[in-house]
Short mmCIF file of C-alpha atoms (C1' of nucleotides) in Angstrom, two decimals:
data_model
loop_
_atom_site.label_atom_id
_atom_site.label_comp_id
_atom_site.label_asym_id
_atom_site.label_seq_id
_atom_site.Cartn_x
_atom_site.Cartn_y
_atom_site.Cartn_z
CA UNK A 239 -2.57 -103.82 1.59
CA UNK A 240 -4.30 -100.72 0.28
CA UNK A 241 -3.40 -97.65 2.19
CA UNK A 242 -6.38 -96.24 4.03
CA UNK A 243 -6.47 -92.48 3.59
CA UNK A 244 -6.40 -90.44 6.77
CA UNK A 245 -9.93 -89.73 7.98
CA UNK A 246 -10.84 -86.11 7.33
CA UNK A 247 -12.26 -85.70 10.81
CA UNK A 248 -10.02 -85.73 13.84
CA UNK A 249 -7.07 -84.43 11.80
CA UNK A 250 -7.01 -81.24 13.81
CA UNK A 251 -5.89 -82.97 16.99
CA UNK A 252 -2.44 -84.07 15.77
CA UNK A 253 -0.83 -82.74 12.58
CA UNK A 254 0.37 -85.88 10.85
CA UNK A 255 1.70 -88.25 13.48
CA UNK A 256 4.17 -89.98 11.26
CA UNK A 257 6.20 -92.43 13.28
CA UNK A 258 9.78 -91.60 14.14
CA UNK A 259 12.62 -93.99 13.45
CA UNK A 260 16.35 -94.13 14.01
CA UNK A 261 17.03 -93.80 10.30
CA UNK A 262 14.80 -90.76 10.01
CA UNK A 263 16.54 -89.16 12.97
CA UNK A 264 20.01 -89.81 11.58
CA UNK A 265 18.96 -88.51 8.17
CA UNK A 266 17.58 -85.34 9.72
CA UNK A 267 20.75 -84.89 11.76
CA UNK A 268 22.88 -85.18 8.62
CA UNK A 269 20.64 -82.66 6.92
CA UNK A 270 21.33 -80.20 9.75
CA UNK A 271 25.02 -81.06 9.65
CA UNK A 272 25.32 -80.34 5.94
CA UNK A 273 23.41 -77.09 6.22
CA UNK A 274 24.78 -75.63 9.44
CA UNK A 275 27.77 -77.66 10.64
CA UNK A 276 28.29 -80.16 13.41
CA UNK A 277 27.94 -77.71 16.28
CA UNK A 278 24.40 -76.93 15.13
CA UNK A 279 23.41 -80.59 15.46
CA UNK A 280 21.75 -80.45 18.87
CA UNK A 281 18.94 -82.67 20.01
CA UNK A 282 16.57 -79.74 19.87
CA UNK A 283 17.62 -78.73 16.38
CA UNK A 284 17.22 -82.27 15.04
CA UNK A 285 13.86 -82.62 16.75
CA UNK A 286 12.76 -79.33 15.26
CA UNK A 287 13.78 -80.62 11.83
CA UNK A 288 11.35 -83.50 12.43
CA UNK A 289 8.62 -81.29 13.84
CA UNK A 290 8.78 -82.64 17.37
CA UNK A 291 10.53 -82.14 20.70
CA UNK A 292 13.90 -83.39 21.91
CA UNK A 293 12.43 -85.96 24.31
CA UNK A 294 10.95 -87.91 21.43
CA UNK A 295 14.37 -88.75 20.05
CA UNK A 296 15.45 -90.69 23.11
CA UNK A 297 13.17 -93.60 22.25
CA UNK A 298 15.37 -94.35 19.22
CA UNK A 299 18.77 -93.01 20.23
CA UNK A 300 20.53 -93.47 23.56
CA UNK A 301 22.12 -90.02 23.69
CA UNK A 302 23.79 -87.39 21.59
CA UNK A 303 27.10 -89.22 21.35
CA UNK A 304 25.38 -92.26 19.94
CA UNK A 305 23.58 -90.07 17.42
CA UNK A 306 26.92 -88.62 16.33
CA UNK A 307 28.39 -92.07 15.88
CA UNK A 308 25.36 -93.19 13.91
CA UNK A 309 25.79 -90.17 11.66
CA UNK A 310 29.43 -91.05 11.10
CA UNK A 311 28.63 -94.65 10.34
CA UNK A 312 25.97 -93.58 7.90
CA UNK A 313 28.50 -91.43 6.04
CA UNK A 314 31.12 -94.17 6.15
CA UNK A 315 28.46 -96.35 4.58
CA UNK A 316 28.76 -94.26 1.43
CA UNK A 317 32.25 -95.69 0.95
CA UNK A 318 31.66 -99.36 1.75
CA UNK A 319 30.91 -100.39 -1.83
CA UNK A 320 34.05 -98.64 -3.05
CA UNK A 321 36.17 -100.14 -0.31
CA UNK A 322 34.97 -103.69 -0.84
CA UNK A 323 35.47 -103.52 -4.59
CA UNK A 324 39.00 -102.21 -4.04
CA UNK A 325 39.90 -105.52 -2.45
CA UNK A 326 40.10 -107.06 -5.91
CA UNK A 327 42.56 -104.48 -7.17
CA UNK A 328 45.69 -106.32 -8.39
CA UNK A 329 48.06 -103.63 -7.11
CA UNK A 330 47.75 -103.51 -3.31
CA UNK A 331 48.98 -99.92 -3.08
CA UNK A 332 46.36 -98.88 -5.58
CA UNK A 333 43.71 -100.71 -3.56
CA UNK A 334 44.65 -98.99 -0.32
CA UNK A 335 44.74 -95.68 -2.11
CA UNK A 336 41.22 -96.18 -3.39
CA UNK A 337 39.83 -96.83 0.09
CA UNK A 338 41.62 -93.82 1.51
CA UNK A 339 40.39 -91.57 -1.29
CA UNK A 340 36.81 -92.77 -0.90
CA UNK A 341 36.92 -92.07 2.83
CA UNK A 342 38.35 -88.63 2.29
CA UNK A 343 35.75 -87.77 -0.32
CA UNK A 344 32.89 -88.96 1.87
CA UNK A 345 34.05 -87.03 4.92
CA UNK A 346 34.66 -83.90 2.88
CA UNK A 347 31.09 -84.02 1.68
CA UNK A 348 29.88 -83.48 5.25
CA UNK A 349 31.47 -80.39 6.73
CA UNK A 350 33.31 -81.01 10.00
CA UNK A 351 31.89 -84.46 10.69
CA UNK A 352 35.50 -85.66 10.71
CA UNK A 353 35.68 -84.33 14.26
CA UNK A 354 33.51 -87.26 15.32
CA UNK A 355 35.90 -89.71 13.70
CA UNK A 356 38.79 -88.31 15.75
CA UNK A 357 37.13 -89.22 19.05
CA UNK A 358 36.33 -92.83 19.60
CA UNK A 359 37.09 -96.08 17.87
CA UNK A 360 35.48 -97.30 14.65
CA UNK A 361 33.36 -100.12 16.05
CA UNK A 362 30.22 -99.42 14.03
CA UNK A 363 29.36 -101.87 11.30
CA UNK A 364 30.25 -99.83 8.23
CA UNK A 365 33.56 -98.78 9.73
CA UNK A 366 34.32 -102.40 10.45
CA UNK A 367 33.63 -103.35 6.85
CA UNK A 368 36.03 -100.68 5.63
CA UNK A 369 38.66 -101.83 8.10
CA UNK A 370 38.18 -105.40 6.95
CA UNK A 371 38.80 -104.28 3.38
CA UNK A 372 42.01 -102.52 4.42
CA UNK A 373 43.19 -105.63 6.24
CA UNK A 374 42.37 -107.91 3.32
CA UNK A 375 44.39 -105.78 0.94
CA UNK A 376 47.43 -105.32 3.13
CA UNK A 377 47.55 -108.88 4.38
CA UNK A 378 46.97 -110.10 0.87
CA UNK A 379 50.09 -108.20 -0.15
CA UNK A 380 52.05 -110.35 2.29
CA UNK A 381 52.78 -107.75 4.94
CA UNK A 382 53.29 -109.00 8.52
CA UNK A 383 50.29 -108.53 10.83
CA UNK A 384 52.10 -106.10 13.09
CA UNK A 385 52.79 -103.79 10.18
CA UNK A 386 49.29 -104.20 8.82
CA UNK A 387 47.73 -103.13 12.11
CA UNK A 388 49.98 -100.09 12.30
CA UNK A 389 49.34 -99.15 8.68
CA UNK A 390 45.55 -99.26 9.02
CA UNK A 391 45.76 -97.09 12.11
CA UNK A 392 47.96 -94.61 10.29
CA UNK A 393 45.90 -94.50 7.11
CA UNK A 394 42.62 -93.88 8.93
CA UNK A 395 44.19 -91.18 11.07
CA UNK A 396 45.81 -89.57 8.04
CA UNK A 397 42.53 -89.36 6.15
CA UNK A 398 40.52 -87.83 8.97
CA UNK A 399 43.32 -85.42 9.91
CA UNK A 400 43.54 -84.23 6.32
CA UNK A 401 39.80 -83.61 6.15
CA UNK A 402 39.82 -81.96 9.54
CA UNK A 403 42.46 -79.51 8.42
CA UNK A 404 40.40 -78.58 5.41
CA UNK A 405 37.23 -78.24 7.46
CA UNK A 406 38.95 -76.30 10.20
CA UNK A 407 37.08 -73.09 9.61
CA UNK A 408 33.70 -74.71 10.14
CA UNK A 409 34.62 -75.23 13.77
CA UNK A 410 35.26 -71.53 14.15
CA UNK A 411 31.75 -70.78 12.98
CA UNK A 412 32.90 -69.15 9.79
CA UNK A 413 30.60 -69.33 6.85
CA UNK A 414 32.64 -68.63 3.79
CA UNK A 415 35.96 -69.88 2.55
CA UNK A 416 37.06 -66.29 2.07
CA UNK A 417 37.12 -65.84 5.82
CA UNK A 418 39.17 -69.01 6.15
CA UNK A 419 41.56 -67.90 3.45
CA UNK A 420 41.97 -64.54 5.17
CA UNK A 421 42.67 -66.31 8.44
CA UNK A 422 45.37 -68.47 6.93
CA UNK A 423 46.90 -65.49 5.18
CA UNK A 424 47.00 -63.65 8.46
CA UNK A 425 48.53 -66.66 10.19
CA UNK A 426 51.22 -66.89 7.52
CA UNK A 427 52.00 -63.21 7.97
CA UNK A 428 52.29 -63.75 11.68
CA UNK A 429 54.80 -66.54 11.15
CA UNK A 430 56.77 -64.46 8.66
CA UNK A 431 56.99 -61.68 11.24
CA UNK A 432 58.60 -63.89 13.87
CA UNK A 433 62.12 -62.91 14.97
CA UNK A 434 64.36 -64.60 12.40
CA UNK A 435 67.19 -65.15 14.86
CA UNK A 436 65.04 -67.35 17.08
CA UNK A 437 62.84 -68.94 14.41
CA UNK A 438 65.03 -69.11 11.30
CA UNK A 439 63.63 -72.37 9.97
CA UNK A 440 60.00 -71.54 10.67
CA UNK A 441 60.30 -68.21 8.90
CA UNK A 442 62.10 -69.74 5.95
CA UNK A 443 59.53 -72.51 5.54
CA UNK A 444 56.29 -70.60 6.05
CA UNK A 445 54.96 -71.22 2.56
CA UNK A 446 55.86 -74.89 2.62
CA UNK A 447 54.32 -75.38 6.06
CA UNK A 448 51.04 -73.69 5.19
CA UNK A 449 50.42 -75.46 1.88
CA UNK A 450 47.88 -77.92 3.27
CA UNK A 451 44.54 -79.17 2.07
CA UNK A 452 45.24 -79.74 -1.59
CA UNK A 453 44.66 -83.00 -3.40
CA UNK A 454 48.28 -83.26 -4.48
CA UNK A 455 49.52 -82.94 -0.94
CA UNK A 456 47.09 -85.63 0.21
CA UNK A 457 48.24 -87.98 -2.53
CA UNK A 458 51.86 -87.28 -1.78
CA UNK A 459 51.38 -88.07 1.92
CA UNK A 460 49.56 -91.23 0.98
CA UNK A 461 52.49 -92.27 -1.20
CA UNK A 462 54.90 -91.66 1.64
CA UNK A 463 52.91 -93.85 4.04
CA UNK A 464 52.51 -96.66 1.53
CA UNK A 465 56.15 -96.52 0.44
CA UNK A 466 57.18 -96.69 4.08
CA UNK A 467 54.98 -99.73 4.58
CA UNK A 468 56.26 -101.40 1.43
CA UNK A 469 59.72 -101.69 2.99
CA UNK A 470 58.35 -104.44 5.19
CA UNK A 471 57.34 -106.71 2.33
CA UNK A 472 59.06 -110.05 2.69
CA UNK B 58 59.61 -53.01 50.22
CA UNK B 59 58.33 -54.46 53.44
CA UNK B 60 54.94 -56.06 53.08
CA UNK B 61 52.33 -54.31 55.12
CA UNK B 62 50.14 -56.85 56.91
CA UNK B 63 46.46 -56.70 56.14
CA UNK B 64 44.68 -54.45 58.61
CA UNK B 65 42.65 -56.49 61.09
CA UNK B 66 39.62 -54.28 60.66
CA UNK B 67 37.65 -54.21 57.45
CA UNK B 68 38.69 -57.78 56.60
CA UNK B 69 35.11 -58.96 56.84
CA UNK B 70 33.98 -57.09 53.75
CA UNK B 71 36.07 -58.95 51.17
CA UNK B 72 37.88 -62.21 51.97
CA UNK B 73 41.34 -61.63 50.53
CA UNK B 74 40.99 -59.77 47.27
CA UNK B 75 44.07 -61.15 45.66
CA UNK B 76 44.32 -59.98 42.08
CA UNK B 77 43.55 -62.37 39.27
CA UNK B 78 45.94 -62.95 36.40
CA UNK B 79 46.06 -65.00 33.25
CA UNK B 80 48.75 -67.24 34.68
CA UNK B 81 46.73 -67.86 37.83
CA UNK B 82 43.67 -68.72 35.75
CA UNK B 83 45.58 -71.12 33.52
CA UNK B 84 47.20 -72.75 36.55
CA UNK B 85 43.82 -73.20 38.21
CA UNK B 86 42.38 -74.64 35.01
CA UNK B 87 45.22 -77.17 34.80
CA UNK B 88 44.60 -78.08 38.41
CA UNK B 89 40.98 -78.85 37.59
CA UNK B 90 42.05 -80.71 34.46
CA UNK B 91 44.44 -82.96 36.35
CA UNK B 92 41.91 -83.67 39.07
CA UNK B 93 38.70 -84.10 37.09
CA UNK B 94 39.47 -84.21 33.37
CA UNK B 95 39.02 -81.75 30.54
CA UNK B 96 35.23 -81.82 30.46
CA UNK B 97 35.20 -80.56 34.04
CA UNK B 98 37.15 -77.47 33.04
CA UNK B 99 34.28 -75.01 32.69
CA UNK B 100 34.49 -71.30 33.29
CA UNK B 101 32.40 -71.71 36.41
CA UNK B 102 34.52 -74.54 37.77
CA UNK B 103 37.76 -72.62 37.20
CA UNK B 104 36.28 -69.50 38.76
CA UNK B 105 35.16 -71.53 41.75
CA UNK B 106 38.71 -72.84 42.09
CA UNK B 107 39.81 -69.22 42.39
CA UNK B 108 36.98 -68.24 44.72
CA UNK B 109 35.21 -65.97 42.28
CA UNK B 110 32.58 -65.96 39.54
CA UNK B 111 32.90 -66.81 35.84
CA UNK B 112 32.55 -63.22 34.65
CA UNK B 113 35.78 -62.27 36.38
CA UNK B 114 37.80 -64.52 34.10
CA UNK B 115 36.87 -62.66 30.95
CA UNK B 116 39.10 -59.73 31.86
CA UNK B 117 42.13 -61.98 31.37
CA UNK B 118 40.93 -64.57 28.86
CA UNK B 119 38.92 -63.95 25.71
CA UNK B 120 36.82 -67.10 25.92
CA UNK B 121 36.90 -70.74 26.82
CA UNK B 122 38.66 -71.81 23.64
CA UNK B 123 41.49 -69.40 24.31
CA UNK B 124 41.77 -70.71 27.85
CA UNK B 125 42.07 -74.25 26.49
CA UNK B 126 44.81 -73.18 24.10
CA UNK B 127 46.65 -71.39 26.88
CA UNK B 128 46.48 -74.55 28.95
CA UNK B 129 47.90 -76.56 26.08
CA UNK B 130 50.69 -74.10 25.50
CA UNK B 131 51.53 -74.13 29.18
CA UNK B 132 51.88 -77.91 29.09
CA UNK B 133 53.87 -77.79 25.87
CA UNK B 134 56.12 -75.37 27.70
CA UNK B 135 57.21 -78.25 29.92
CA UNK B 136 58.92 -79.76 26.88
CA UNK B 137 60.58 -76.71 25.35
CA UNK B 138 63.86 -77.13 27.20
CA UNK B 139 64.06 -80.77 26.18
CA UNK B 140 63.20 -79.98 22.57
CA UNK B 141 65.72 -77.19 22.20
CA UNK B 142 68.53 -79.23 23.71
CA UNK B 143 67.69 -82.09 21.34
CA UNK B 144 68.71 -79.85 18.45
CA UNK B 145 72.35 -80.50 19.30
CA UNK B 146 71.96 -84.25 19.16
CA UNK B 147 74.44 -85.60 16.57
CA UNK B 148 72.03 -88.28 15.30
CA UNK B 149 69.04 -86.52 13.75
CA UNK B 150 66.73 -89.48 14.27
CA UNK B 151 67.63 -89.55 17.93
CA UNK B 152 66.96 -85.83 18.17
CA UNK B 153 63.51 -86.12 16.63
CA UNK B 154 62.77 -89.06 18.88
CA UNK B 155 63.64 -87.04 21.97
CA UNK B 156 61.23 -84.24 21.03
CA UNK B 157 58.45 -86.68 20.29
CA UNK B 158 58.97 -88.54 23.56
CA UNK B 159 59.02 -85.33 25.57
CA UNK B 160 55.76 -84.25 23.98
CA UNK B 161 54.15 -87.58 24.65
CA UNK B 162 55.25 -87.59 28.27
CA UNK B 163 54.00 -84.06 28.87
CA UNK B 164 50.60 -84.72 27.34
CA UNK B 165 50.22 -87.97 29.21
CA UNK B 166 50.75 -86.13 32.47
CA UNK B 167 47.55 -84.17 31.88
CA UNK B 168 44.65 -86.50 31.29
CA UNK B 169 42.80 -85.88 28.03
CA UNK B 170 44.30 -82.49 27.27
CA UNK B 171 45.49 -84.02 24.01
CA UNK B 172 41.97 -83.44 22.71
CA UNK B 173 42.78 -79.74 22.58
CA UNK B 174 45.87 -80.41 20.49
CA UNK B 175 43.75 -82.25 17.91
CA UNK B 176 41.62 -79.19 17.17
CA UNK B 177 43.41 -76.13 15.94
CA UNK B 178 46.89 -75.30 14.80
CA UNK B 179 49.91 -74.88 17.06
CA UNK B 180 50.40 -71.14 16.78
CA UNK B 181 51.11 -70.46 20.44
CA UNK B 182 54.66 -69.53 21.36
CA UNK B 183 55.77 -72.72 23.07
CA UNK B 184 54.38 -74.86 20.28
CA UNK B 185 56.24 -72.72 17.78
CA UNK B 186 59.48 -73.24 19.64
CA UNK B 187 59.02 -76.99 19.56
CA UNK B 188 58.18 -76.86 15.87
CA UNK B 189 61.29 -74.78 15.24
CA UNK B 190 63.37 -77.43 16.98
CA UNK B 191 61.84 -80.14 14.80
CA UNK B 192 62.56 -78.13 11.70
CA UNK B 193 66.14 -77.42 12.73
CA UNK B 194 66.85 -81.08 13.28
CA UNK B 195 65.24 -82.37 10.10
CA UNK B 196 66.59 -79.64 7.86
CA UNK B 197 69.97 -80.01 9.46
CA UNK B 198 69.91 -83.65 8.41
CA UNK B 199 69.66 -82.50 4.81
CA UNK B 200 66.06 -83.45 4.10
CA UNK B 201 64.22 -81.43 1.46
CA UNK B 202 61.78 -78.83 2.79
CA UNK B 203 58.72 -80.54 1.38
CA UNK B 204 59.56 -83.72 3.27
CA UNK B 205 60.42 -81.82 6.42
CA UNK B 206 57.05 -80.08 6.47
CA UNK B 207 55.25 -83.36 5.99
CA UNK B 208 57.32 -85.12 8.65
CA UNK B 209 56.67 -82.49 11.30
CA UNK B 210 52.98 -82.67 10.60
CA UNK B 211 53.03 -86.43 10.88
CA UNK B 212 55.13 -86.57 14.03
CA UNK B 213 52.95 -84.09 15.91
CA UNK B 214 49.80 -85.88 14.85
CA UNK B 215 51.25 -89.24 15.78
CA UNK B 216 52.17 -88.11 19.28
CA UNK B 217 48.81 -86.58 20.10
CA UNK B 218 46.90 -89.50 18.58
CA UNK B 219 48.90 -91.95 20.65
CA UNK B 220 48.18 -90.04 23.84
CA UNK B 221 44.56 -89.63 22.91
CA UNK B 222 44.14 -93.35 22.50
CA UNK B 223 45.57 -93.95 25.93
CA UNK B 224 43.42 -91.25 27.50
CA UNK B 225 40.30 -92.37 25.71
CA UNK B 226 38.45 -93.44 28.80
CA UNK B 227 38.70 -90.03 30.41
CA UNK B 228 36.40 -88.71 27.73
CA UNK B 229 33.83 -91.29 28.65
CA UNK B 230 33.81 -90.05 32.22
CA UNK B 231 35.30 -93.23 33.61
CA UNK B 232 37.35 -92.93 36.72
CA UNK B 233 39.49 -96.01 36.96
CA UNK B 234 41.62 -97.86 34.48
CA UNK B 235 39.81 -101.05 35.42
CA UNK B 236 36.70 -99.74 33.73
CA UNK B 237 38.74 -98.88 30.66
CA UNK B 238 40.35 -102.30 30.60
CA UNK B 239 36.95 -103.95 30.92
CA UNK B 240 35.68 -101.86 28.06
CA UNK B 241 38.55 -102.87 25.78
CA UNK B 242 38.14 -106.49 26.77
CA UNK B 243 34.48 -106.30 25.90
CA UNK B 244 35.28 -104.61 22.60
CA UNK B 245 37.78 -107.34 21.76
CA UNK B 246 35.19 -109.99 22.54
CA UNK B 247 32.75 -108.24 20.27
CA UNK B 248 35.24 -108.28 17.42
CA UNK B 249 36.04 -111.94 18.04
CA UNK B 250 32.35 -112.76 17.81
CA UNK B 251 31.96 -111.23 14.35
CA UNK B 252 30.90 -113.64 11.57
CA UNK B 253 34.23 -115.08 10.39
CA UNK B 254 33.07 -115.50 6.79
CA UNK B 255 32.51 -111.76 6.42
CA UNK B 256 35.29 -110.48 8.70
CA UNK B 257 38.03 -113.12 8.45
CA UNK B 258 40.94 -110.72 8.77
CA UNK B 259 39.44 -108.63 11.54
CA UNK B 260 38.69 -111.72 13.62
CA UNK B 261 42.13 -113.16 13.01
CA UNK B 262 43.89 -109.94 13.97
CA UNK B 263 41.90 -108.87 17.02
CA UNK B 264 44.79 -109.14 19.44
CA UNK B 265 47.19 -107.35 17.13
CA UNK B 266 44.71 -104.57 16.43
CA UNK B 267 43.89 -103.94 20.08
CA UNK B 268 47.45 -103.86 21.40
CA UNK B 269 47.70 -100.07 21.65
CA UNK B 270 49.03 -97.69 24.23
CA UNK B 271 52.28 -99.33 25.17
CA UNK B 272 55.66 -97.64 25.06
CA UNK B 273 57.08 -100.25 22.70
CA UNK B 274 54.33 -99.71 20.20
CA UNK B 275 54.88 -95.97 20.33
CA UNK B 276 58.59 -96.37 19.74
CA UNK B 277 57.99 -98.79 16.92
CA UNK B 278 55.63 -96.40 15.17
CA UNK B 279 58.15 -93.62 15.63
CA UNK B 280 60.83 -95.78 14.00
CA UNK B 281 58.57 -96.47 11.05
CA UNK B 282 57.90 -92.78 10.46
CA UNK B 283 61.56 -91.83 10.76
CA UNK B 284 62.72 -94.71 8.59
CA UNK B 285 60.18 -93.67 5.99
CA UNK B 286 61.47 -90.11 6.09
CA UNK B 287 65.10 -91.24 5.90
CA UNK B 288 64.50 -92.59 2.39
CA UNK B 289 64.43 -89.00 1.18
CA UNK B 290 67.93 -88.15 2.36
CA UNK B 291 70.02 -86.96 -0.57
"C1'" DG C 285 46.08 -33.50 48.85
"C1'" DT C 286 42.34 -34.17 45.99
"C1'" DC C 287 40.08 -35.53 42.16
"C1'" DG C 288 39.14 -38.19 38.01
"C1'" DA C 289 39.78 -41.86 34.84
"C1'" DG C 290 40.32 -46.46 33.77
"C1'" DC C 291 39.89 -50.98 34.72
"C1'" DA C 292 39.35 -55.26 37.32
"C1'" DA C 293 35.86 -57.74 39.93
"C1'" DC C 294 31.44 -59.30 40.16
"C1'" DG C 295 26.11 -60.36 40.57
"C1'" DA C 296 22.59 -61.25 37.67
"C1'" DA C 297 20.72 -62.55 33.69
"C1'" DC C 298 20.19 -64.52 28.78
"C1'" DA C 299 19.95 -68.00 25.60
"C1'" DC C 300 21.28 -72.08 25.11
"C1'" DT C 301 22.64 -77.23 26.07
"C1'" DG C 302 21.67 -82.68 27.16
"C1'" DT C 303 18.75 -85.37 29.62
"C1'" DT C 304 14.81 -87.16 32.65
"C1'" DC C 305 10.22 -87.47 34.53
"C1'" DG C 306 5.41 -88.13 34.21
"C1'" DT C 307 1.65 -88.14 31.39
"C1'" DT C 308 -1.03 -88.95 27.26
"C1'" DC C 309 -2.29 -91.54 23.51
"C1'" DC C 310 -2.31 -94.98 20.04
"C1'" DA C 311 -1.92 -99.66 17.78
"C1'" DC C 312 -1.76 -104.22 18.35
"C1'" DG C 313 -2.57 -108.92 20.44
"C1'" DA C 314 -5.52 -111.73 23.58
"C1'" DT D 214 -13.68 -105.64 23.48
"C1'" DC D 215 -10.43 -104.66 26.45
"C1'" DG D 216 -5.68 -104.21 28.26
"C1'" DT D 217 -1.15 -103.35 27.74
"C1'" DG D 218 3.38 -101.98 25.96
"C1'" DG D 219 5.65 -98.48 24.11
"C1'" DA D 220 6.19 -94.34 21.48
"C1'" DA D 221 5.36 -89.30 21.56
"C1'" DC D 222 5.69 -85.34 24.10
"C1'" DG D 223 5.37 -81.04 27.42
"C1'" DA D 224 7.70 -79.42 31.10
"C1'" DA D 225 11.30 -79.08 33.90
"C1'" DC D 226 16.21 -79.61 35.88
"C1'" DA D 227 20.85 -78.70 36.16
"C1'" DG D 228 24.15 -77.29 33.69
"C1'" DT D 229 26.81 -74.45 29.92
"C1'" DG D 230 29.36 -69.96 27.69
"C1'" DT D 231 28.92 -65.33 27.51
"C1'" DT D 232 27.32 -60.35 28.20
"C1'" DC D 233 25.61 -56.36 30.61
"C1'" DG D 234 25.68 -52.93 34.08
"C1'" DT D 235 27.30 -51.73 38.32
"C1'" DT D 236 30.57 -51.40 42.00
"C1'" DG D 237 34.89 -50.41 44.00
"C1'" DC D 238 39.72 -49.98 43.85
"C1'" DT D 239 44.16 -47.98 42.35
"C1'" DC D 240 47.06 -45.08 40.19
"C1'" DG D 241 48.47 -40.82 37.86
"C1'" DA D 242 47.65 -35.82 36.95
"C1'" DC D 243 46.74 -31.57 38.67
#
DNA sequence: GTCGAGCAACGAACACTGTTCGTTCCACGA
DNA sequence: TCGTGGAACGAACAGTGTTCGTTGCTCGAC
């Protein structure tokens, strides 16, 4: 099949007329997300990115919510290979840790997309594959099903909540991390200035409470969840 | 101060002219929330509830986000008394449980308001009081500060996530619980129909995975968190 | 007793949003 | 060769949050 070059005449009527597709739309949406944040991903903005109007998108995508979920599943897809290879890890805790880390890394690569993961259930195909990997590892370790179900719930929630905390300032429309840092500093000062007779513990623990977002803290929380689960090994 | 009755003349010009206030606005917003769900709480809808226009609200509320946070703090206020009395509970696990339960009950009374709790940090006064109660209980038990900070984080997240799961169908605009039940049934069928060679664990665990929302499950998850934390007692 | 200042209330408008309708136009199969 | 199904699209609708400029009221100072 040799590609027939576009005829030089008649090219003035329509610019290029390259066909749209769901994949192209999702890719464009993720491009906007990475550049401007989730709130900027509107149907008009995505259409503009593709050089067309918003109505054209509805032939490939049911509505904006579906587009958001497709974006999430596309990003989750970045972790599927990692997750499925982690199933063969001899140490089950290490396997679970690898899936969690891969999910966190993928979400962190895409601004505040984690907000989408907080609303709705992971029924898309890539999410299901990651869940299946989790289940295989935890069941393979011999944990009872009830505990496995709870643990998967908790791990997924922990990962997205951690990312969400780190991406918090995107939601406020801030551009730089300096602004975010200033905000947190100000918040800490506010807590320190609370009346110590009514909030003695809060005031005393300000620094400990506000030390979120770091890798060490994420790993430590992961350890605590997995250690808690390990108590239910037969 | 005897109240002077409104003069019968001149009443045609303005209906009543009762002064607006932040409390009145928040109360009206919660009324709309309870009746129609969070998505229905727009500045125009709240203003309509008060018989005025949206611009009038901005004298008492900075913007819609602040209104949402005020609503949340008002609802959290319903639990402050409970939380602060739980501090005197002799058993620290029982104390923490009481705060968590009170928070869950309060959030469940108000549709999908839990969505607001998922975005943003609890810096409003009532939330701070509840946090202080948590801290007092857990520190009083002798837990190290690092663990206490993590546990409070986890407990708050667990409560709101549990409520959010139960209120999921509000976000979809569904009215009745029958619709929600049908949706979950359909979702379960979808999972059961997955290819068993690629999703053996998911298919096998469908019923366990989808058994969310009940009180027993909430209590069980609470036990698991608290038991996990208890390992760090000196 | 009168005046002035400050502020709450508000009508109208702006710049957006998601979504739908009706039309146009093209590529493919009969 | 024609007919048809479906994608692309322009325009519009009904909303949204927020701001501006004006009005009208109330309270304190003179």
